[in-house]
């Protein structure tokens, strides 16, 4: 799915066989549909290609593995093309099509954006893989992120740099940039999601939140926080768990004796879901209430719904089912994701309200209604009484 005016994709071709280069250049225009176009750079020296990656960004790499001028055994066992691949990974993101006679050397690297084509399969196979990579929209996403960063640096930082006079103010720029990128990408998320998913996938109402916006995935390495979602065995029960211990407790060395976790129940086993499965039309109400964190016929703060996505099933946090584990047990649990701010804080606040509630007897409504009814009766007036002289 391209922009109406078309996208000019930038390809880097690393290949020292002139015949193969000629075939690729002739076929390149057919790798995309109009109005998209392709602009390419070709390198026959692998070292030069590594240097070029440091200077410029490319949307796709078509990469040979072996320098044909090197006939040694070492060249076959440690192909120089892998050095270019590693240089790319340490510099920036771009999908790679390995087009090589040593395909077996890189089969283990294959993913949705790293493809391997044996040279005996020909240019048509390369074309097919390139088109599939572009259809993932990952090159578009990578380009959009860089565009947002570039625009911010030129339009704001470049214009206002003189205002950052002290070293402290210049250090502040790092935090400004991080926050600005976050906000800008959130603003672009809907357009990016539409481009990635097409028209068949429903998107969130602009006035509401998409389920993915609740999570940070993967969680920050080595950072255990309140609102973290973990998976693992506790007391013989393998399940998902939500961290309730305040984040600051993890930073106080020697003070954290136990970590408090809430059990996350699979939505698929909850009665509201099972009832909805039987009749989605008439039984949707209770399920909607549960998803909306207003579960019927129970204390409303007790449960918290966590929407599912590719890394997580739909879950219902039960703040009544708690486990306290030691830090050693806690470290054995697998981090899956963490709730982003302010959703982590909202979950903890909900837990605090549930456990901090003060139970009281209900007011006797009959007594209150009786008093209101009595007060609503029309009062007798002076005109209603007979004059005293007439008595």
XYZ file of C-alpha atoms in Angstrom:
391
model
C 0.000 0.000 0.000
C 1.812 3.122 -1.203
C 1.249 6.812 -0.756
C -0.784 8.452 -3.569
C 2.331 10.196 -4.891
C 4.390 7.028 -4.608
C 7.401 6.047 -2.524
C 10.946 6.122 -3.836
C 12.510 3.055 -2.210
C 16.275 3.006 -1.770
C 18.054 -0.298 -2.386
C 21.661 -1.259 -1.685
C 23.006 -4.092 -3.844
C 26.225 -5.786 -2.750
C 27.348 -8.144 -5.516
C 30.672 -8.576 -7.322
C 29.359 -10.608 -10.259
C 28.701 -8.179 -13.135
C 26.198 -10.496 -14.819
C 24.107 -10.816 -11.665
C 24.249 -7.045 -11.102
C 23.015 -6.405 -14.641
C 20.120 -8.840 -14.193
C 19.118 -7.227 -10.907
C 19.212 -3.671 -12.253
C 17.084 -4.646 -15.236
C 14.513 -6.333 -13.011
C 14.387 -3.758 -10.179
C 11.616 -1.520 -11.607
C 9.275 -4.518 -11.559
C 9.878 -5.181 -7.880
C 7.321 -2.464 -6.962
C 4.015 -1.262 -8.362
C 3.543 2.265 -9.764
C 3.612 4.982 -8.599
C 6.386 3.566 -6.369
C 9.925 3.635 -7.752
C 13.320 2.190 -6.812
C 16.634 3.999 -6.573
C 19.677 1.753 -6.155
C 23.362 1.853 -5.306
C 25.655 -1.025 -6.260
C 28.885 -2.061 -4.557
C 31.171 -4.852 -5.691
C 33.500 -4.389 -2.706
C 32.068 -5.574 0.589
C 34.248 -3.228 2.660
C 32.957 -0.224 0.700
C 29.377 -1.362 1.305
C 30.028 -1.472 5.066
C 31.326 2.092 4.963
C 28.342 3.257 2.911
C 25.920 1.855 5.487
C 27.410 4.234 8.043
C 26.664 7.222 5.801
C 23.249 6.561 4.285
C 19.995 4.776 5.006
C 18.494 2.153 2.719
C 15.091 0.529 2.708
C 16.216 -2.893 1.424
C 19.562 -4.675 0.960
C 20.190 -7.343 -1.674
C 23.310 -9.034 -0.412
C 25.669 -11.704 -1.716
C 27.655 -13.655 0.843
C 30.937 -14.561 -0.793
C 33.501 -12.471 -2.629
C 34.045 -14.441 -5.846
C 37.622 -13.182 -6.071
C 38.463 -15.020 -2.846
C 38.745 -18.733 -3.585
C 40.047 -19.811 -0.177
C 38.357 -22.213 2.210
C 38.120 -19.464 4.842
C 35.983 -17.358 2.497
C 33.432 -20.149 2.191
C 33.317 -20.907 5.915
C 33.213 -17.249 7.018
C 31.540 -15.347 4.164
C 32.372 -11.649 4.056
C 28.719 -10.860 3.321
C 27.882 -11.738 6.910
C 30.144 -8.880 8.016
C 28.027 -6.490 5.968
C 24.891 -7.965 7.545
C 26.282 -7.478 11.061
C 27.355 -3.926 10.178
C 23.793 -3.194 9.074
C 22.317 -4.569 12.309
C 24.643 -2.408 14.391
C 23.773 0.716 12.368
C 20.056 0.702 11.529
C 17.113 -1.464 10.534
C 16.563 -2.520 6.922
C 15.236 -5.796 5.488
C 17.804 -8.013 3.759
C 17.512 -10.395 0.822
C 20.480 -12.769 0.742
C 21.009 -13.731 -2.906
C 23.782 -16.265 -2.731
C 25.154 -19.644 -3.728
C 25.798 -20.269 -0.023
C 22.170 -20.113 1.065
C 22.680 -22.855 3.652
C 25.003 -20.512 5.566
C 22.201 -18.079 6.383
C 19.023 -20.164 6.491
C 19.077 -19.848 10.278
C 18.848 -16.049 9.915
C 15.524 -16.124 8.044
C 12.663 -14.046 9.453
C 9.848 -12.003 7.950
C 12.391 -9.342 6.973
C 15.519 -11.442 6.351
C 14.977 -13.641 3.299
C 17.309 -16.135 1.607
C 17.342 -16.886 -2.125
C 19.638 -19.484 -3.678
C 21.167 -18.137 -6.895
C 19.883 -21.127 -8.818
C 16.344 -19.894 -8.022
C 16.884 -16.795 -10.146
C 15.779 -13.162 -10.201
C 12.055 -13.959 -10.128
C 12.479 -15.477 -6.684
C 14.321 -12.333 -5.528
C 11.454 -10.228 -6.869
C 8.914 -12.338 -4.977
C 10.819 -12.002 -1.698
C 11.309 -8.236 -2.097
C 7.614 -7.708 -2.724
C 6.700 -9.798 0.320
C 9.123 -7.815 2.497
C 7.657 -4.513 1.322
C 4.143 -5.818 1.967
C 5.015 -6.269 5.656
C 5.204 -2.432 5.758
C 8.296 -2.720 7.993
C 10.414 -0.599 5.626
C 7.690 2.070 5.679
C 7.552 1.964 9.481
C 11.338 2.277 9.822
C 11.370 5.196 7.391
C 8.529 6.965 9.223
C 10.336 6.755 12.563
C 13.461 8.287 11.035
C 11.376 10.998 9.338
C 9.820 12.033 12.660
C 13.218 12.185 14.338
C 14.765 14.146 11.464
C 11.919 16.665 11.345
C 12.128 17.277 15.092
C 15.890 17.776 15.016
C 15.724 20.271 12.137
C 12.467 22.072 12.913
C 12.762 22.378 16.690
C 16.263 21.579 17.898
C 18.036 23.246 14.999
C 15.937 26.384 15.351
C 16.067 26.606 19.140
C 19.562 25.278 19.916
C 20.784 28.720 20.944
C 18.197 28.652 23.740
C 19.911 25.606 25.267
C 22.688 27.674 26.795
C 23.976 25.617 29.714
C 25.200 22.035 29.818
C 22.192 21.177 31.993
C 19.769 22.558 29.419
C 21.548 20.719 26.622
C 21.278 17.490 28.620
C 17.539 18.162 28.924
C 17.344 17.816 25.161
C 17.727 14.039 25.374
C 14.575 13.792 27.478
C 12.702 16.232 25.263
C 13.599 14.197 22.191
C 12.487 10.925 23.791
C 9.141 12.363 24.871
C 8.571 14.107 21.549
C 9.245 10.921 19.600
C 6.797 9.074 21.832
C 4.034 11.645 21.386
C 4.671 11.992 17.645
C 4.567 8.254 17.084
C 1.366 7.969 19.112
C -0.150 10.571 16.824
C 0.984 8.588 13.779
C -0.072 5.226 15.204
C -3.531 5.186 13.635
C -2.206 5.994 10.157
C 0.584 3.459 10.533
C -1.846 0.815 11.781
C -4.136 1.386 8.807
C -1.203 1.084 6.421
C 0.068 -2.071 8.116
C -3.279 -3.826 8.481
C -5.310 -2.620 5.513
C -9.029 -1.898 5.545
C -10.221 -5.278 6.834
C -8.929 -4.827 10.395
C -11.027 -2.580 12.699
C -9.093 0.213 14.391
C -9.821 1.783 17.760
C -12.224 4.706 18.008
C -10.086 7.896 17.991
C -11.724 8.850 21.298
C -10.657 5.549 22.889
C -7.467 3.569 23.357
C -6.225 0.682 21.237
C -5.367 -2.367 23.401
C -1.710 -2.301 22.321
C -1.302 1.188 23.782
C -1.589 -0.287 27.268
C 1.662 -2.219 26.991
C 5.414 -1.803 26.706
C 6.845 -4.797 24.817
C 9.370 -6.119 25.432
C 9.738 -4.771 28.960
C 12.879 -2.758 29.634
C 15.808 -5.126 30.313
C 16.618 -5.596 33.975
C 13.805 -3.286 35.018
C 11.149 -4.765 37.296
C 8.296 -2.360 37.940
C 4.788 -2.253 39.312
C 2.442 -3.144 36.485
C 4.781 -5.770 35.073
C 3.116 -8.833 33.562
C 4.963 -12.090 34.221
C 4.419 -15.743 33.424
C 5.541 -18.750 35.403
C 4.923 -21.293 38.118
C 4.016 -20.260 41.661
C 2.998 -22.948 44.119
C 2.493 -25.479 41.349
C 0.259 -23.158 39.312
C 1.510 -21.861 35.963
C -0.210 -18.610 35.091
C 0.184 -14.928 34.292
C 0.797 -12.536 37.194
C 0.557 -8.768 37.628
C 3.171 -7.060 39.831
C 1.577 -4.943 42.585
C 4.654 -4.097 44.659
C 5.485 -0.372 44.214
C 8.355 0.225 41.786
C 10.412 2.107 44.371
C 10.634 -1.016 46.538
C 12.706 -2.754 43.864
C 15.348 -0.029 44.121
C 15.824 -0.278 47.890
C 18.490 -2.937 48.236
C 17.929 -5.329 51.105
C 14.418 -4.092 51.895
C 12.473 -6.148 49.381
C 11.606 -9.338 51.230
C 8.523 -10.278 49.201
C 6.917 -9.268 45.920
C 3.126 -9.061 45.751
C 1.482 -10.514 42.650
C -2.127 -10.728 41.484
C -3.381 -13.771 39.603
C -4.454 -13.099 36.001
C -7.277 -15.398 34.930
C -7.877 -16.386 31.278
C -10.941 -14.572 29.967
C -11.779 -17.674 27.917
C -12.634 -19.545 31.140
C -14.793 -16.838 32.708
C -18.594 -17.417 32.809
C -19.365 -14.186 30.934
C -17.217 -15.319 28.004
C -18.612 -18.855 27.967
C -22.165 -17.499 28.029
C -21.353 -15.079 25.208
C -19.957 -17.930 23.112
C -23.287 -19.725 23.383
C -25.273 -16.688 22.244
C -23.226 -13.636 21.161
C -26.339 -11.540 20.516
C -28.281 -11.839 23.752
C -25.400 -12.555 26.145
C -23.010 -9.771 25.157
C -23.978 -7.400 27.982
C -22.193 -9.100 30.902
C -19.074 -9.651 28.790
C -18.994 -5.989 27.777
C -19.316 -5.021 31.439
C -16.376 -7.253 32.342
C -14.223 -5.860 29.526
C -15.186 -2.345 30.604
C -14.053 -3.022 34.196
C -17.617 -2.925 35.560
C -18.236 -6.598 36.232
C -21.816 -7.251 37.224
C -22.964 -8.666 40.582
C -19.639 -8.183 42.380
C -17.469 -5.557 44.035
C -16.534 -3.491 40.937
C -12.908 -2.726 41.895
C -11.951 -6.378 42.392
C -11.306 -7.184 38.729
C -9.234 -5.544 35.991
C -9.400 -6.595 32.336
C -6.183 -6.833 30.300
C -6.849 -7.018 26.536
C -5.049 -9.744 24.631
C -2.661 -9.352 21.750
C -0.079 -11.504 19.960
C 2.047 -11.985 23.101
C -0.747 -12.186 25.666
C -4.185 -13.831 25.927
C -7.144 -11.830 27.184
C -6.835 -11.805 30.967
C -8.865 -10.794 34.014
C -6.800 -9.687 37.009
C -8.339 -10.778 40.313
C -7.111 -8.555 43.144
C -8.468 -11.067 45.653
C -6.185 -13.856 44.427
C -2.772 -12.700 45.608
C 0.623 -14.331 46.004
C 3.624 -13.043 47.936
C 6.890 -14.497 46.611
C 10.530 -14.038 47.536
C 12.830 -12.042 45.229
C 14.474 -15.354 44.261
C 11.128 -16.823 43.186
C 10.246 -13.586 41.450
C 13.402 -13.646 39.315
C 12.451 -17.069 37.953
C 9.264 -15.684 36.390
C 9.396 -14.713 32.722
C 8.737 -11.017 31.926
C 6.130 -10.778 29.166
C 5.255 -7.078 29.085
C 4.610 -4.144 31.365
C 1.678 -1.787 31.588
C 2.584 1.631 30.262
C 1.933 4.843 32.166
C -0.733 5.798 33.237
C -2.285 2.316 32.960
C 0.126 0.791 35.482
C -0.701 3.528 37.986
C -4.422 3.083 37.295
C -4.193 -0.660 38.001
C -2.402 -0.047 41.308
C -4.927 2.623 42.247
C -7.748 0.200 41.519
C -6.078 -2.420 43.719
C -5.646 0.136 46.522
C -9.303 1.149 46.311
C -10.408 -2.473 46.464
C -8.357 -3.308 49.553
C -8.761 0.095 51.164
C -12.532 0.176 51.004
C -14.383 0.525 54.318
C -17.429 -1.665 54.667
C -20.510 -0.200 56.372
C -24.092 -1.318 56.860
C -26.506 -0.134 54.190
C -28.834 2.719 55.050
C -32.404 1.560 55.677
C -34.104 2.838 52.533
C -37.602 2.223 53.931
C -36.977 4.664 56.766
C -35.631 7.309 54.401
C -38.487 6.919 51.925
C -41.035 7.079 54.739
C -39.555 10.359 55.935
C -39.500 11.776 52.418
C -43.093 10.746 51.867
C -44.162 12.373 55.112
C -42.376 15.574 54.183
C -44.034 15.598 50.788
C -47.576 15.796 52.218
C -49.232 19.257 51.720
C -49.098 21.308 54.919
C -52.340 22.751 56.409
C -52.712 26.504 55.853
C -54.413 29.238 57.900
C -57.208 29.600 55.291
C -58.158 25.986 55.814
C -59.059 26.664 59.488
C -62.461 28.269 60.362
C -62.320 31.818 61.847
C -62.339 31.911 65.643
C -65.469 34.187 65.719
C -67.490 31.546 63.924
C -66.785 28.919 66.571
